[in-house]
Short mmCIF file of C-alpha atoms in Angstrom, two decimals:
data_model
loop_
_atom_site.label_atom_id
_atom_site.label_comp_id
_atom_site.label_asym_id
_atom_site.label_seq_id
_atom_site.Cartn_x
_atom_site.Cartn_y
_atom_site.Cartn_z
CA MET A 104 10.03 18.77 -30.12
CA SER A 105 12.80 20.22 -28.24
CA ASP A 106 15.98 21.03 -27.78
CA LEU A 107 16.16 17.99 -24.24
CA ILE A 108 15.27 15.62 -26.73
CA PRO A 109 16.96 13.77 -28.99
CA SER A 110 15.65 14.25 -32.78
CA LEU A 111 14.02 10.16 -33.30
CA THR A 112 17.10 9.61 -36.02
CA GLN A 113 19.06 10.59 -33.44
CA LEU A 114 17.54 7.71 -31.24
CA HIS A 115 17.57 5.40 -34.02
CA ALA A 116 21.31 5.62 -34.41
CA MET A 117 22.10 4.77 -31.32
CA PRO A 118 22.61 0.51 -30.14
CA GLN A 119 18.50 -0.84 -30.14
CA VAL A 120 17.22 -4.10 -29.07
CA GLN A 121 13.75 -5.75 -29.30
CA GLN A 122 12.80 -3.03 -31.66
CA PRO A 123 9.69 -3.92 -34.20
CA VAL A 124 11.53 -4.65 -38.04
CA TYR A 125 8.40 -2.47 -40.11
CA ASP A 126 8.39 -2.50 -43.82
CA ASP A 127 6.45 0.80 -44.02
CA PRO A 128 8.88 3.76 -42.96
CA GLU A 129 6.47 5.79 -44.30
CA ARG A 130 3.56 4.68 -42.06
CA LEU A 131 5.50 4.74 -39.05
CA ARG A 132 6.76 7.92 -39.13
CA TRP A 133 3.18 9.56 -40.50
CA VAL A 134 2.02 7.42 -36.72
CA VAL A 135 4.81 8.90 -34.38
CA ASP A 136 3.45 12.59 -35.64
CA ARG A 137 -0.52 11.79 -35.37
CA LEU A 138 0.68 10.32 -31.79
CA ARG A 139 2.88 13.38 -31.24
CA GLU A 140 -0.47 15.59 -31.82
CA LEU A 141 -2.33 13.21 -29.24
CA PRO A 142 -2.79 14.34 -25.42
CA PRO A 143 -1.04 12.84 -22.62
CA LEU A 144 -2.30 10.12 -20.97
CA VAL A 145 -0.83 10.99 -17.00
CA PHE A 146 0.78 14.49 -16.49
CA ALA A 147 4.09 15.17 -14.59
CA GLY A 148 2.32 16.66 -11.61
CA GLU A 149 1.07 12.81 -10.75
CA CYS A 150 4.68 11.54 -11.84
CA ASP A 151 5.81 13.97 -9.69
CA ASP A 152 3.88 12.87 -7.35
CA LEU A 153 4.46 9.19 -7.65
CA ARG A 154 8.03 9.90 -7.47
CA ASP A 155 7.34 11.43 -4.06
CA ALA A 156 6.20 8.73 -2.67
CA ILE A 157 9.11 6.18 -4.25
CA ALA A 158 10.84 8.28 -1.46
CA ARG A 159 9.27 7.42 1.18
CA VAL A 160 9.85 3.40 0.32
CA ALA A 161 13.32 4.01 -0.44
CA ASP A 162 13.66 5.49 2.94
CA ARG A 163 11.55 2.77 4.81
CA LYS A 164 8.00 4.83 5.13
CA ALA A 165 6.22 2.82 2.40
CA PHE A 166 6.18 -0.11 0.70
CA MET A 167 5.22 -0.44 -3.28
CA LEU A 168 3.08 -3.22 -4.75
CA GLN A 169 2.99 -3.42 -8.49
CA GLY A 170 1.56 -5.71 -10.93
CA GLY A 171 -0.71 -6.43 -13.37
CA ASP A 172 -0.87 -8.42 -16.44
CA CYS A 173 2.14 -9.95 -18.18
CA ALA A 174 1.30 -8.31 -21.79
CA GLU A 175 -2.01 -6.72 -21.78
CA THR A 176 -4.70 -7.42 -24.96
CA PHE A 177 -6.53 -4.40 -26.95
CA ALA A 178 -9.20 -7.33 -26.35
CA GLY A 179 -8.42 -7.31 -22.42
CA VAL A 180 -9.63 -3.47 -22.32
CA ARG A 181 -12.94 -4.08 -21.03
CA ALA A 182 -14.91 -2.17 -17.69
CA ASP A 183 -14.94 -6.35 -16.27
CA ASN A 184 -11.49 -7.31 -16.76
CA ILE A 185 -10.19 -3.31 -15.17
CA LYS A 186 -12.42 -3.91 -12.37
CA ALA A 187 -11.36 -7.23 -11.83
CA LYS A 188 -7.64 -6.36 -12.07
CA LEU A 189 -8.11 -3.51 -9.67
CA ARG A 190 -10.22 -5.45 -7.44
CA VAL A 191 -7.57 -7.93 -6.50
CA LEU A 192 -4.84 -5.23 -6.28
CA LEU A 193 -6.88 -2.98 -4.19
CA SER A 194 -7.80 -6.69 -2.07
CA MET A 195 -3.69 -6.89 -1.82
CA SER A 196 -3.40 -3.49 0.16
CA VAL A 197 -5.58 -3.55 1.58
CA VAL A 198 -3.53 -6.74 3.52
CA LEU A 199 -0.49 -5.38 3.24
CA THR A 200 -1.89 -2.28 4.79
CA TYR A 201 -3.30 -3.92 8.42
CA ALA A 202 -1.03 -6.55 8.59
CA ALA A 203 2.12 -5.02 8.54
CA GLN A 204 0.98 -1.17 9.08
CA LEU A 205 2.84 0.83 6.84
CA PRO A 206 1.62 2.65 3.68
CA VAL A 207 1.50 1.07 0.20
CA VAL A 208 2.41 2.84 -3.08
CA LYS A 209 -0.20 0.86 -5.42
CA VAL A 210 0.85 0.83 -9.01
CA GLY A 211 -1.02 -1.30 -11.83
CA ARG A 212 1.63 -2.40 -14.66
CA ILE A 213 -1.53 -1.23 -16.56
CA ALA A 214 -2.69 1.18 -19.40
CA GLY A 215 1.06 0.12 -22.00
CA GLN A 216 2.27 -3.27 -20.66
CA TYR A 217 1.55 -3.65 -24.64
CA ALA A 218 4.70 -4.94 -25.65
CA LYS A 219 7.46 -7.37 -24.77
CA PRO A 220 10.71 -8.40 -25.49
CA ARG A 221 10.86 -11.98 -26.68
CA SER A 222 14.63 -14.75 -26.45
CA LYS A 223 13.96 -15.70 -30.57
CA ASP A 224 13.04 -12.77 -33.17
CA THR A 225 10.57 -16.31 -34.81
CA GLU A 226 8.27 -18.60 -33.98
CA THR A 227 8.16 -22.19 -36.06
CA ARG A 228 5.44 -24.38 -35.51
CA GLY A 229 4.89 -27.29 -38.13
CA GLY A 230 7.87 -26.66 -40.32
CA VAL A 231 6.15 -22.73 -40.92
CA THR A 232 8.85 -19.63 -39.72
CA LEU A 233 7.10 -16.18 -38.67
CA PRO A 234 8.05 -13.24 -36.76
CA ALA A 235 7.37 -13.81 -33.16
CA TYR A 236 4.40 -12.43 -30.97
CA ARG A 237 5.56 -9.64 -29.33
CA GLY A 238 2.01 -7.86 -27.61
CA ASP A 239 -0.79 -6.54 -29.17
CA ALA A 240 1.10 -2.74 -29.72
CA VAL A 241 3.55 -4.71 -32.48
CA ASN A 242 1.46 -7.40 -33.97
CA GLY A 243 -1.30 -10.16 -33.47
CA PHE A 244 -1.18 -13.15 -31.68
CA ASP A 245 -2.53 -14.93 -34.17
CA PHE A 246 0.00 -17.94 -36.02
CA THR A 247 -0.42 -15.82 -39.79
CA PRO A 248 1.78 -14.26 -42.04
CA GLU A 249 -0.71 -11.66 -41.15
CA ALA A 250 -1.52 -11.13 -37.88
CA ARG A 251 2.45 -11.54 -37.35
CA ARG A 252 3.79 -8.59 -39.43
CA HIS A 253 4.93 -5.10 -38.14
CA ASP A 254 2.06 -2.64 -37.89
CA PRO A 255 3.11 0.71 -36.96
CA ASP A 256 -0.92 1.58 -37.14
CA ARG A 257 -0.87 -0.77 -33.67
CA LEU A 258 0.72 1.69 -31.79
CA LEU A 259 -2.27 4.50 -32.31
CA ARG A 260 -4.45 1.67 -30.71
CA MET A 261 -2.22 0.92 -28.45
CA TYR A 262 -2.96 4.79 -27.30
CA ASN A 263 -6.97 4.98 -27.56
CA ALA A 264 -6.37 1.25 -25.25
CA SER A 265 -4.57 2.71 -22.63
CA ALA A 266 -6.35 6.29 -22.82
CA ALA A 267 -9.31 4.05 -22.47
CA THR A 268 -7.88 1.75 -19.85
CA LEU A 269 -6.53 5.04 -17.74
CA ASN A 270 -10.35 6.61 -18.28
CA LEU A 271 -11.99 3.48 -15.93
CA VAL A 272 -9.32 3.55 -13.38
CA ARG A 273 -9.08 7.13 -12.08
CA ALA A 274 -13.10 6.62 -12.70
CA PHE A 275 -12.94 3.58 -9.73
CA VAL A 276 -10.44 4.85 -7.93
CA THR A 277 -11.76 8.33 -7.40
CA GLY A 278 -15.77 7.66 -7.35
CA GLY A 279 -16.62 5.11 -4.52
CA PHE A 280 -15.33 1.30 -5.76
CA ALA A 281 -12.18 2.28 -3.62
CA ASP A 282 -13.68 3.06 -0.83
CA LEU A 283 -12.37 0.95 2.56
CA ARG A 284 -16.38 0.59 3.11
CA GLN A 285 -16.84 -1.11 0.05
CA MET A 286 -14.49 -4.06 0.44
CA HIS A 287 -16.81 -6.84 1.37
CA ALA A 288 -18.81 -5.76 -1.88
CA TRP A 289 -14.97 -6.34 -3.67
CA ASN A 290 -15.29 -9.88 -2.50
CA ALA A 291 -18.68 -10.89 -3.74
CA SER A 292 -17.09 -12.31 -6.40
CA PHE A 293 -13.27 -12.55 -4.88
CA VAL A 294 -12.70 -15.31 -1.77
CA GLN A 295 -15.83 -17.25 -2.09
CA ASP A 296 -14.95 -20.85 -1.91
CA SER A 297 -11.10 -19.85 -1.58
CA ARG A 298 -9.22 -21.78 0.64
CA ILE A 299 -8.28 -17.89 1.96
CA GLU A 300 -11.15 -16.94 2.87
CA GLU A 301 -12.03 -17.10 6.26
CA ARG A 302 -8.44 -15.37 6.91
CA TYR A 303 -9.25 -12.75 4.70
CA GLN A 304 -12.75 -12.51 6.27
CA MET A 305 -11.74 -11.94 9.57
CA MET A 306 -9.44 -9.01 9.06
CA ILE A 307 -11.78 -7.51 6.85
CA ASP A 308 -14.29 -7.25 9.64
CA GLU A 309 -11.63 -6.16 11.59
CA ILE A 310 -11.41 -3.04 9.66
CA ASP A 311 -14.88 -2.88 9.48
CA ARG A 312 -15.27 -2.90 12.99
CA ALA A 313 -11.52 0.40 13.10
CA LEU A 314 -13.91 2.38 10.81
CA GLY A 315 -17.34 2.01 12.48
CA PHE A 316 -15.01 3.20 15.31
CA MET A 317 -13.62 6.00 13.54
CA LEU A 318 -16.78 7.14 12.26
CA ALA A 319 -18.57 6.99 15.78
CA CYS A 320 -16.26 9.57 16.85
CA GLY A 321 -16.41 11.95 13.89
CA VAL A 322 -13.48 11.32 12.13
CA LYS A 323 -14.03 12.54 7.97
CA ASP A 324 -11.20 11.38 5.56
CA ASP A 325 -11.52 11.65 1.79
CA THR A 326 -8.82 8.68 2.25
CA LEU A 327 -11.17 6.52 3.23
CA SER A 328 -13.19 6.47 -0.34
CA THR A 329 -10.36 7.37 -2.83
CA VAL A 330 -6.50 5.86 -3.58
CA ASP A 331 -4.36 6.72 -5.48
CA PHE A 332 -3.44 4.42 -8.09
CA TYR A 333 -0.52 4.48 -10.39
CA ALA A 334 0.01 3.24 -14.07
CA SER A 335 2.99 1.77 -15.25
CA HIS A 336 5.27 -0.05 -18.11
CA GLU A 337 8.35 -1.67 -20.14
CA ALA A 338 9.60 1.62 -22.26
CA LEU A 339 10.42 -1.10 -24.41
CA LEU A 340 8.80 0.67 -28.25
CA LEU A 341 11.20 3.55 -28.42
CA ASP A 342 9.11 4.80 -31.03
CA TYR A 343 6.10 5.11 -29.06
CA GLU A 344 7.93 6.52 -26.01
CA TYR A 345 9.78 9.28 -27.94
CA ALA A 346 5.77 10.12 -29.78
CA MET A 347 4.64 10.12 -26.00
CA THR A 348 7.32 12.90 -24.08
CA ARG A 349 6.61 16.24 -23.14
CA ILE A 350 7.87 19.46 -22.17
CA ASP A 351 5.83 19.72 -18.43
CA SER A 352 3.84 23.59 -19.36
CA ARG A 353 5.06 24.28 -15.67
CA SER A 354 8.37 23.66 -15.39
CA GLN A 355 9.56 23.18 -19.51
CA LEU A 356 10.91 19.71 -18.43
CA PRO A 357 10.21 16.54 -20.01
CA TYR A 358 8.25 13.66 -18.83
CA ALA A 359 7.02 10.10 -20.16
CA THR A 360 3.23 10.88 -20.75
CA SER A 361 2.80 7.28 -21.45
CA GLY A 362 3.09 6.34 -18.02
CA HIS A 363 4.11 7.47 -14.21
CA MET A 364 7.05 5.32 -14.07
CA VAL A 365 8.26 3.54 -16.60
CA TRP A 366 11.16 1.39 -16.57
CA VAL A 367 14.00 -0.32 -18.90
CA GLY A 368 13.86 -5.06 -18.73
CA ASP A 369 17.25 -6.45 -18.42
CA ARG A 370 17.37 -7.58 -21.84
CA THR A 371 17.23 -3.53 -22.45
CA ARG A 372 19.05 -1.69 -20.04
CA GLN A 373 22.67 -1.22 -21.84
CA PRO A 374 23.85 2.32 -20.94
CA ASP A 375 25.09 3.34 -24.16
CA GLY A 376 21.62 1.96 -25.75
CA ALA A 377 18.53 4.41 -26.99
CA GLN A 378 16.04 3.47 -24.54
CA ILE A 379 18.06 4.69 -22.03
CA GLU A 380 19.67 7.45 -23.23
CA LEU A 381 15.30 8.82 -23.77
CA LEU A 382 15.07 8.14 -20.52
CA ARG A 383 17.91 9.29 -18.69
CA LEU A 384 15.98 12.93 -20.56
CA VAL A 385 12.39 13.01 -19.03
CA HIS A 386 11.37 13.22 -15.05
CA ASN A 387 9.48 10.58 -14.40
CA PRO A 388 10.39 8.06 -11.98
CA LEU A 389 12.06 5.14 -13.19
CA GLY A 390 12.43 1.17 -12.84
CA ILE A 391 15.36 -0.93 -13.71
CA LYS A 392 15.18 -4.75 -14.04
CA LEU A 393 17.81 -6.73 -12.56
CA GLY A 394 18.94 -10.68 -13.81
CA PRO A 395 20.85 -12.75 -12.17
CA SER A 396 23.06 -12.05 -14.69
CA ALA A 397 23.26 -7.71 -13.91
CA THR A 398 26.55 -7.32 -11.05
CA GLY A 399 26.64 -4.44 -8.58
CA ALA A 400 28.83 -2.27 -10.95
CA GLU A 401 26.67 -2.39 -13.91
CA ALA A 402 23.26 -1.28 -11.62
CA LEU A 403 25.46 1.91 -10.59
CA GLU A 404 26.79 2.70 -14.06
CA ILE A 405 22.87 3.17 -15.20
CA ALA A 406 21.71 4.92 -12.12
CA ASP A 407 24.90 6.70 -12.41
CA ARG A 408 23.66 7.36 -16.32
CA LEU A 409 19.82 7.64 -15.35
CA ASP A 410 19.94 9.73 -12.32
CA PRO A 411 23.33 11.86 -11.78
CA ASP A 412 21.88 14.15 -9.41
CA ARG A 413 20.30 11.15 -7.40
CA VAL A 414 16.81 12.51 -7.05
CA PRO A 415 15.15 10.88 -4.01
CA GLY A 416 12.56 8.75 -5.83
CA ARG A 417 14.14 8.77 -9.00
CA ILE A 418 15.27 4.85 -8.94
CA THR A 419 13.96 1.80 -8.42
CA PHE A 420 15.94 -1.16 -8.47
CA ILE A 421 13.72 -4.02 -9.59
CA THR A 422 15.57 -7.54 -8.62
CA ARG A 423 14.56 -11.25 -10.80
CA MET A 424 17.17 -13.27 -9.79
CA GLY A 425 15.19 -16.38 -9.55
CA ALA A 426 14.40 -18.38 -6.44
CA ASP A 427 18.45 -20.82 -6.99
CA MET A 428 19.95 -17.83 -7.52
CA VAL A 429 18.43 -14.85 -5.46
CA ARG A 430 20.83 -15.34 -2.35
CA GLU A 431 23.69 -15.83 -3.60
CA LYS A 432 23.51 -12.84 -6.87
CA LEU A 433 21.23 -10.25 -4.08
CA PRO A 434 23.45 -9.62 -1.77
CA LYS A 435 27.06 -8.21 -4.13
CA ILE A 436 24.20 -5.77 -5.65
CA ILE A 437 22.71 -4.19 -3.17
CA GLU A 438 26.16 -3.49 -1.00
CA THR A 439 27.70 -1.94 -4.18
CA VAL A 440 24.57 0.17 -4.23
CA GLU A 441 24.60 1.76 -0.28
CA GLN A 442 28.03 1.41 -0.24
CA ALA A 443 28.02 4.61 -3.18
CA GLY A 444 25.66 6.50 -1.38
CA ARG A 445 22.43 5.57 -3.88
CA GLN A 446 19.39 6.16 -1.46
CA VAL A 447 17.00 3.84 -3.80
CA ALA A 448 13.54 1.78 -3.79
CA TRP A 449 14.55 -2.18 -4.14
CA VAL A 450 11.49 -3.96 -5.47
CA CYS A 451 11.37 -8.22 -5.50
CA ASP A 452 10.25 -8.80 -8.62
CA PRO A 453 9.41 -13.07 -8.04
CA MET A 454 8.11 -14.08 -11.79
CA HIS A 455 10.41 -13.48 -14.75
CA GLY A 456 13.18 -15.64 -13.14
CA ASN A 457 11.69 -18.50 -12.45
CA THR A 458 9.33 -19.95 -15.82
CA PHE A 459 9.93 -23.40 -16.98
CA ALA A 460 8.43 -25.24 -19.73
CA THR A 461 5.92 -28.43 -18.80
CA ALA A 462 5.96 -30.94 -20.10
CA ASN A 463 2.75 -31.04 -21.62
CA GLY A 464 4.31 -27.83 -23.34
CA TYR A 465 2.69 -24.63 -21.24
CA LYS A 466 5.04 -22.09 -20.02
CA THR A 467 4.63 -21.86 -16.59
CA ARG A 468 5.66 -21.07 -12.91
CA SER A 469 5.26 -23.08 -9.52
CA TYR A 470 3.96 -20.75 -6.94
CA ALA A 471 6.49 -22.24 -4.34
CA ALA A 472 9.44 -20.63 -6.56
CA VAL A 473 7.28 -17.71 -6.10
CA VAL A 474 7.43 -17.72 -2.62
CA GLU A 475 11.06 -19.01 -2.11
CA GLU A 476 12.61 -15.52 -4.37
CA LEU A 477 10.33 -13.55 -1.95
CA ASN A 478 12.23 -15.32 0.81
CA GLY A 479 15.21 -15.44 -0.33
CA PHE A 480 15.20 -11.74 -0.67
CA PHE A 481 13.37 -10.48 2.29
CA ASP A 482 16.43 -12.64 3.65
CA VAL A 483 18.71 -10.81 1.82
CA HIS A 484 17.63 -7.35 3.56
CA ASP A 485 17.28 -8.42 6.76
CA GLN A 486 20.81 -9.71 6.63
CA LEU A 487 22.31 -6.65 5.48
CA GLY A 488 20.23 -3.87 6.88
CA SER A 489 18.38 -2.47 3.66
CA TRP A 490 14.62 -1.92 2.71
CA PRO A 491 13.17 -4.78 1.27
CA GLY A 492 10.73 -2.01 -0.36
CA GLY A 493 8.52 -3.84 -2.56
CA VAL A 494 6.96 -6.40 -5.07
CA HIS A 495 6.18 -6.50 -9.16
CA MET A 496 4.04 -9.61 -10.26
CA GLU A 497 3.31 -10.48 -12.77
CA LEU A 498 -1.07 -11.42 -11.80
CA THR A 499 -5.38 -11.52 -12.74
CA GLY A 500 -8.21 -10.71 -10.97
CA ASP A 501 -9.39 -13.54 -13.03
CA ASP A 502 -9.38 -17.49 -11.84
CA VAL A 503 -7.34 -18.64 -14.10
CA THR A 504 -5.12 -21.47 -14.27
CA GLU A 505 -1.38 -20.61 -14.91
CA CYS A 506 0.79 -20.81 -12.23
CA LEU A 507 1.37 -24.08 -10.39
CA GLY A 508 0.39 -24.55 -7.04
CA GLY A 509 -1.25 -22.56 -4.47
CA ALA A 510 -3.95 -23.08 -2.03
CA PHE A 511 -6.01 -25.43 -4.40
CA GLN A 512 -2.81 -26.32 -5.54
CA LEU A 513 -3.28 -26.39 -9.13
CA SER A 514 -0.54 -29.37 -11.71
CA GLU A 515 0.59 -29.58 -14.80
CA ALA A 516 -3.14 -31.14 -15.33
CA ASP A 517 -5.30 -28.33 -14.06
CA LEU A 518 -3.04 -25.64 -16.79
CA ASP A 519 -5.38 -26.12 -20.15
CA SER A 520 -8.59 -25.56 -17.77
CA ARG A 521 -8.14 -21.67 -18.49
CA TYR A 522 -4.70 -20.69 -19.61
CA GLU A 523 -5.68 -17.39 -20.67
CA THR A 524 -2.24 -15.19 -20.84
CA ALA A 525 -1.14 -13.56 -24.59
CA CYS A 526 2.90 -14.18 -22.93
CA ASP A 527 3.77 -16.23 -19.64
CA PRO A 528 1.58 -17.30 -17.03
CA ARG A 529 -0.09 -15.24 -13.88
CA LEU A 530 -1.00 -15.75 -10.96
CA ASN A 531 -4.44 -15.70 -10.27
CA ARG A 532 -6.44 -13.53 -7.59
CA ASN A 533 -6.64 -16.44 -5.28
CA GLN A 534 -2.61 -17.58 -5.40
CA ALA A 535 -2.36 -13.53 -5.23
CA LEU A 536 -3.63 -12.72 -2.11
CA GLU A 537 -2.56 -15.97 -0.71
CA LEU A 538 0.81 -14.39 -1.35
CA SER A 539 -0.41 -11.05 0.07
CA PHE A 540 -0.47 -12.53 3.24
CA MET A 541 2.94 -13.64 3.24
CA ILE A 542 4.41 -10.62 2.28
CA ALA A 543 3.05 -8.54 4.76
CA GLU A 544 4.42 -11.23 7.23
CA ARG A 545 7.67 -10.63 6.27
CA LEU A 546 7.15 -7.22 5.82
CA ASN A 547 6.22 -6.61 9.32
CA GLN A 548 8.85 -8.96 10.96
CA SER A 549 11.87 -6.56 8.93
CA ARG A 550 9.70 -3.19 10.36
CA LEU A 551 10.57 -5.25 14.24
CA LEU A 552 13.66 -6.33 13.07
CA ARG A 553 14.62 -2.41 12.19
CA ARG A 554 13.18 -1.19 14.93
CA GLU A 555 11.54 1.26 12.30
CA PRO A 556 8.01 3.38 13.46
CA LEU A 557 4.63 2.73 12.53
CA GLN A 558 4.17 5.10 9.83
CA VAL A 559 1.24 8.14 9.51
CA PRO A 560 0.76 8.09 5.57
CA ASP A 561 0.83 12.10 5.29
CA TRP A 562 1.89 12.65 1.91
CA ASP A 563 1.96 16.05 1.87
CA ASP A 564 4.69 17.30 3.56
#
């Protein structure tokens, strides 16, 4: 590929975890070669723009909203499904921007989140043991030997699904759907009958009046009608990420063109591992998931490996401690990193540390625990004087019943009503919007506590 990038053979010789086991190496090589011939999904300049935006998050001048499906599916590549996810993220962004008076960097878990790490390699049902479902990019969800086979051709389907999703997202965010003057249309089927409808509608009406005043005064700004929206996913599948790593024609530097931002998971962040080796060479903004077992020294080691030059906006630490551990584990990590002089974006993932199984066999999360971890995240940063820079959530634009609690007080008995996730439970659209009000209140308190001035979102300087 380039002298700047090791060969796939060299990467495979390094320690690697959570990778598929293919029974046809020749077919895999053909698929990788085919992927390398296909156009990039994103462009280096877009990745640079996101890195600059995240640098503003780290500099206390913005907040990052990152969210989407736990695991995307090929069947989910439909216009209505993609539109619903975008709609909930835009609505949350409006709440955060208006209530907290801060620019919001909008990043989707979208157009690439087709693979998932698993705690066990196999699954047993009724005495039959088969490979675990690892996401549509690896195998199928149906519990059959044919579906659960690790199939390299699915990497091509992942590329095509990601391309179709990105194409539609770009059309939505530039074609008028994201226009702030369309906020009422977003909610035509969104907050109806929701117990947070009145609060949300009052805010929308206030924004409408403000926009009307601006337009009456002759203020015209393209930022009212379009938004910057970026795609991100976990860079889990080494073969796919290698094939999608390209040399930018402007700078002659390598970029991961599978997404604007990619992250390494808590299970795959080994400093000497193949995934870290590949990601340290690309120039995208990078996320690093840190669970309760992580230490400040480990966080610094990974950051130094991925970003020795300390490029602004390069590193985002996504912490996922759990509601009962966040106040105990997070402070020391933040102190160690900040005392080393690193300026990173701190983002809270309040989902992954709060998963449990119900008596009737559903994997779920409690809305109350999600809120508690977020409150702990803000409390720790407020006490230390560091900046709570963002939130990373698994959510959907649909009315699913996968997480307990929230305004509608979903119970265990409600889970079998619309439990549709392919992997982990997601917040439904009303729970996500309700949560955005809570985050906005805490974010506003954090800004006032630090006497941070209101920010003018000038992304061009």
